[in-house]
């Protein structure tokens, strides 16, 4: 987690289009944590959703609307949000 946060900060400081990859990985980490911690499941799942929303925002800024990255992240968001 610490290393992913460092990577996110570096990407954001340099306005690098690849920041979405680290944000997606953070989301995956929080999804995994949510399955292992029933007491904090909702809070951890919400953090995962927040990271995916950030990733989606970054992807939309750098890629076309029919990019597979956008479609993948939107699919993950729908799954987590139960839509």
Short mmCIF file of N, CA and C in Angstrom, two decimals:
data_model
loop_
_atom_site.label_atom_id
_atom_site.label_comp_id
_atom_site.label_asym_id
_atom_site.label_seq_id
_atom_site.Cartn_x
_atom_site.Cartn_y
_atom_site.Cartn_z
N UNK A 1 0.83 -1.19 0.00
CA UNK A 1 0.00 0.00 0.00
C UNK A 1 0.87 1.26 0.00
N UNK A 2 1.88 1.25 0.84
CA UNK A 2 2.78 2.39 0.95
C UNK A 2 3.45 2.70 -0.40
N UNK A 3 3.89 1.67 -1.07
CA UNK A 3 4.58 1.85 -2.35
C UNK A 3 3.63 2.31 -3.45
N UNK A 4 2.41 1.81 -3.41
CA UNK A 4 1.42 2.27 -4.39
C UNK A 4 1.10 3.75 -4.18
N UNK A 5 0.99 4.17 -2.91
CA UNK A 5 0.73 5.58 -2.63
C UNK A 5 1.88 6.45 -3.11
N UNK A 6 3.09 5.97 -2.94
CA UNK A 6 4.26 6.72 -3.43
C UNK A 6 4.20 6.83 -4.95
N UNK A 7 3.86 5.75 -5.62
CA UNK A 7 3.77 5.76 -7.08
C UNK A 7 2.67 6.73 -7.54
N UNK A 8 1.54 6.70 -6.86
CA UNK A 8 0.44 7.60 -7.21
C UNK A 8 0.89 9.06 -7.09
N UNK A 9 1.56 9.37 -5.99
CA UNK A 9 2.03 10.74 -5.79
C UNK A 9 3.01 11.17 -6.88
N UNK A 10 3.92 10.30 -7.24
CA UNK A 10 4.90 10.62 -8.29
C UNK A 10 4.19 10.84 -9.63
N UNK A 11 3.28 9.93 -9.97
CA UNK A 11 2.52 10.07 -11.21
C UNK A 11 1.74 11.39 -11.23
N UNK A 12 1.08 11.70 -10.11
CA UNK A 12 0.26 12.92 -10.06
C UNK A 12 1.12 14.18 -10.13
N UNK A 13 2.25 14.17 -9.45
CA UNK A 13 3.15 15.33 -9.50
C UNK A 13 3.63 15.60 -10.91
N UNK A 14 3.84 14.54 -11.68
CA UNK A 14 4.34 14.67 -13.04
C UNK A 14 3.23 14.63 -14.09
N UNK A 15 1.98 14.65 -13.62
CA UNK A 15 0.81 14.62 -14.51
C UNK A 15 0.92 13.50 -15.55
N UNK A 16 1.32 12.34 -15.09
CA UNK A 16 1.53 11.19 -15.97
C UNK A 16 0.21 10.45 -16.19
N UNK A 17 -0.04 10.09 -17.42
CA UNK A 17 -1.30 9.42 -17.76
C UNK A 17 -1.42 8.02 -17.13
N UNK A 18 -0.32 7.43 -16.72
CA UNK A 18 -0.34 6.08 -16.16
C UNK A 18 -0.76 5.99 -14.71
N UNK A 19 -1.13 7.11 -14.10
CA UNK A 19 -1.53 7.10 -12.69
C UNK A 19 -2.72 6.17 -12.46
N UNK A 20 -3.56 6.01 -13.48
CA UNK A 20 -4.76 5.17 -13.31
C UNK A 20 -4.41 3.73 -12.95
N UNK A 21 -3.25 3.26 -13.39
CA UNK A 21 -2.86 1.87 -13.10
C UNK A 21 -2.67 1.68 -11.60
N UNK A 22 -1.94 2.60 -10.98
CA UNK A 22 -1.71 2.51 -9.54
C UNK A 22 -3.01 2.72 -8.76
N UNK A 23 -3.85 3.61 -9.24
CA UNK A 23 -5.14 3.83 -8.58
C UNK A 23 -6.01 2.58 -8.66
N UNK A 24 -5.99 1.92 -9.79
CA UNK A 24 -6.74 0.66 -9.95
C UNK A 24 -6.20 -0.41 -9.01
N UNK A 25 -4.89 -0.48 -8.89
CA UNK A 25 -4.28 -1.47 -7.99
C UNK A 25 -4.65 -1.18 -6.53
N UNK A 26 -4.70 0.11 -6.17
CA UNK A 26 -5.11 0.46 -4.80
C UNK A 26 -6.55 0.01 -4.55
N UNK A 27 -7.39 0.20 -5.56
CA UNK A 27 -8.77 -0.25 -5.44
C UNK A 27 -8.83 -1.76 -5.22
N UNK A 28 -8.06 -2.49 -6.00
CA UNK A 28 -8.02 -3.95 -5.84
C UNK A 28 -7.55 -4.35 -4.45
N UNK A 29 -6.56 -3.62 -3.93
CA UNK A 29 -6.06 -3.89 -2.59
C UNK A 29 -7.16 -3.69 -1.54
N UNK A 30 -7.92 -2.62 -1.69
CA UNK A 30 -8.99 -2.36 -0.72
C UNK A 30 -10.15 -3.33 -0.86
N UNK A 31 -10.41 -3.80 -2.06
CA UNK A 31 -11.43 -4.85 -2.24
C UNK A 31 -10.99 -6.10 -1.49
N UNK A 32 -9.73 -6.45 -1.65
CA UNK A 32 -9.20 -7.63 -0.95
C UNK A 32 -9.28 -7.45 0.56
N UNK A 33 -8.89 -6.28 1.04
CA UNK A 33 -8.96 -6.00 2.48
C UNK A 33 -10.40 -6.10 2.98
N UNK A 34 -11.35 -5.64 2.17
CA UNK A 34 -12.75 -5.65 2.60
C UNK A 34 -13.28 -7.07 2.77
N UNK A 35 -12.73 -8.01 2.01
CA UNK A 35 -13.18 -9.40 2.15
C UNK A 35 -12.57 -10.07 3.38
N UNK A 36 -11.49 -9.48 3.88
CA UNK A 36 -10.80 -10.06 5.02
C UNK A 36 -11.16 -9.39 6.34
N UNK A 37 -11.91 -8.30 6.29
CA UNK A 37 -12.24 -7.53 7.50
C UNK A 37 -13.73 -7.20 7.51
N UNK A 38 -14.55 -8.13 8.02
CA UNK A 38 -16.00 -7.93 7.98
C UNK A 38 -16.48 -6.70 8.76
N UNK A 39 -15.74 -6.32 9.80
CA UNK A 39 -16.16 -5.17 10.60
C UNK A 39 -16.02 -3.85 9.84
N UNK A 40 -15.07 -3.77 8.96
CA UNK A 40 -14.81 -2.54 8.20
C UNK A 40 -15.10 -2.70 6.71
N UNK A 41 -15.85 -3.73 6.36
CA UNK A 41 -16.09 -4.07 4.95
C UNK A 41 -16.62 -2.87 4.15
N UNK A 42 -17.64 -2.21 4.66
CA UNK A 42 -18.27 -1.11 3.92
C UNK A 42 -17.29 0.05 3.73
N UNK A 43 -16.57 0.41 4.77
CA UNK A 43 -15.60 1.51 4.70
C UNK A 43 -14.50 1.20 3.68
N UNK A 44 -13.99 -0.02 3.71
CA UNK A 44 -12.92 -0.42 2.79
C UNK A 44 -13.43 -0.50 1.35
N UNK A 45 -14.64 -0.98 1.18
CA UNK A 45 -15.24 -1.05 -0.15
C UNK A 45 -15.43 0.35 -0.72
N UNK A 46 -15.84 1.29 0.14
CA UNK A 46 -16.01 2.67 -0.31
C UNK A 46 -14.68 3.30 -0.72
N UNK A 47 -13.61 2.95 -0.03
CA UNK A 47 -12.28 3.44 -0.43
C UNK A 47 -11.90 2.87 -1.79
N UNK A 48 -12.22 1.61 -2.00
CA UNK A 48 -11.95 0.98 -3.30
C UNK A 48 -12.71 1.71 -4.40
N UNK A 49 -13.95 2.06 -4.15
CA UNK A 49 -14.77 2.80 -5.12
C UNK A 49 -14.16 4.18 -5.38
N UNK A 50 -13.71 4.85 -4.33
CA UNK A 50 -13.10 6.17 -4.49
C UNK A 50 -11.86 6.10 -5.37
N UNK A 51 -11.03 5.08 -5.16
CA UNK A 51 -9.82 4.94 -5.99
C UNK A 51 -10.19 4.67 -7.45
N UNK A 52 -11.23 3.87 -7.67
CA UNK A 52 -11.66 3.62 -9.05
C UNK A 52 -12.20 4.88 -9.71
N UNK A 53 -12.92 5.69 -8.95
CA UNK A 53 -13.44 6.94 -9.49
C UNK A 53 -12.29 7.87 -9.88
N UNK A 54 -11.25 7.91 -9.05
CA UNK A 54 -10.08 8.72 -9.39
C UNK A 54 -9.41 8.18 -10.66
N UNK A 55 -9.29 6.87 -10.73
CA UNK A 55 -8.69 6.24 -11.91
C UNK A 55 -9.49 6.57 -13.16
N UNK A 56 -10.81 6.50 -13.05
CA UNK A 56 -11.68 6.79 -14.18
C UNK A 56 -11.50 8.24 -14.64
N UNK A 57 -11.40 9.16 -13.69
CA UNK A 57 -11.19 10.56 -14.03
C UNK A 57 -9.89 10.76 -14.78
N UNK A 58 -8.84 10.09 -14.34
CA UNK A 58 -7.55 10.19 -15.02
C UNK A 58 -7.57 9.60 -16.41
N UNK A 59 -8.24 8.49 -16.56
CA UNK A 59 -8.32 7.83 -17.87
C UNK A 59 -9.12 8.68 -18.84
N UNK A 60 -10.23 9.24 -18.36
CA UNK A 60 -11.06 10.08 -19.24
C UNK A 60 -10.31 11.31 -19.73
N UNK A 61 -9.36 11.79 -18.92
CA UNK A 61 -8.60 12.98 -19.30
C UNK A 61 -7.55 12.68 -20.38
N UNK A 62 -7.13 11.41 -20.48
CA UNK A 62 -6.03 11.07 -21.38
C UNK A 62 -6.37 10.11 -22.51
N UNK A 63 -7.54 9.47 -22.45
CA UNK A 63 -7.89 8.47 -23.45
C UNK A 63 -9.25 8.78 -24.06
N UNK A 64 -9.52 8.18 -25.21
CA UNK A 64 -10.81 8.39 -25.87
C UNK A 64 -11.93 7.69 -25.08
N UNK A 65 -13.15 8.11 -25.35
CA UNK A 65 -14.29 7.60 -24.59
C UNK A 65 -14.55 6.11 -24.79
N UNK A 66 -14.04 5.53 -25.88
CA UNK A 66 -14.25 4.09 -26.11
C UNK A 66 -13.01 3.27 -25.76
N UNK A 67 -12.13 3.86 -24.96
CA UNK A 67 -10.91 3.17 -24.53
C UNK A 67 -11.27 1.94 -23.68
N UNK A 68 -10.55 0.84 -23.88
CA UNK A 68 -10.80 -0.34 -23.04
C UNK A 68 -10.52 -0.08 -21.56
N UNK A 69 -9.65 0.89 -21.28
CA UNK A 69 -9.36 1.23 -19.88
C UNK A 69 -10.62 1.81 -19.22
N UNK A 70 -11.29 2.70 -19.94
CA UNK A 70 -12.51 3.30 -19.40
C UNK A 70 -13.58 2.23 -19.20
N UNK A 71 -13.77 1.39 -20.18
CA UNK A 71 -14.79 0.33 -20.08
C UNK A 71 -14.51 -0.62 -18.93
N UNK A 72 -13.23 -0.98 -18.74
CA UNK A 72 -12.85 -1.89 -17.65
C UNK A 72 -13.13 -1.26 -16.29
N UNK A 73 -12.71 -0.01 -16.12
CA UNK A 73 -12.89 0.65 -14.83
C UNK A 73 -14.37 0.87 -14.54
N UNK A 74 -15.14 1.25 -15.55
CA UNK A 74 -16.58 1.42 -15.37
C UNK A 74 -17.24 0.10 -14.96
N UNK A 75 -16.78 -0.99 -15.53
CA UNK A 75 -17.31 -2.30 -15.18
C UNK A 75 -17.01 -2.64 -13.72
N UNK A 76 -15.78 -2.36 -13.31
CA UNK A 76 -15.41 -2.62 -11.91
C UNK A 76 -16.24 -1.76 -10.96
N UNK A 77 -16.46 -0.50 -11.34
CA UNK A 77 -17.28 0.39 -10.51
C UNK A 77 -18.70 -0.14 -10.39
N UNK A 78 -19.28 -0.54 -11.50
CA UNK A 78 -20.66 -1.09 -11.46
C UNK A 78 -20.73 -2.30 -10.54
N UNK A 79 -19.72 -3.16 -10.63
CA UNK A 79 -19.70 -4.35 -9.80
C UNK A 79 -19.63 -3.99 -8.32
N UNK A 80 -18.74 -3.07 -7.97
CA UNK A 80 -18.59 -2.69 -6.57
C UNK A 80 -19.81 -1.94 -6.03
N UNK A 81 -20.43 -1.16 -6.91
CA UNK A 81 -21.59 -0.39 -6.49
C UNK A 81 -22.89 -1.19 -6.56
N UNK A 82 -22.78 -2.41 -7.04
CA UNK A 82 -23.94 -3.30 -7.10
C UNK A 82 -24.95 -2.90 -8.15
N UNK A 83 -24.48 -2.29 -9.24
CA UNK A 83 -25.38 -1.87 -10.32
C UNK A 83 -25.35 -2.84 -11.46
#
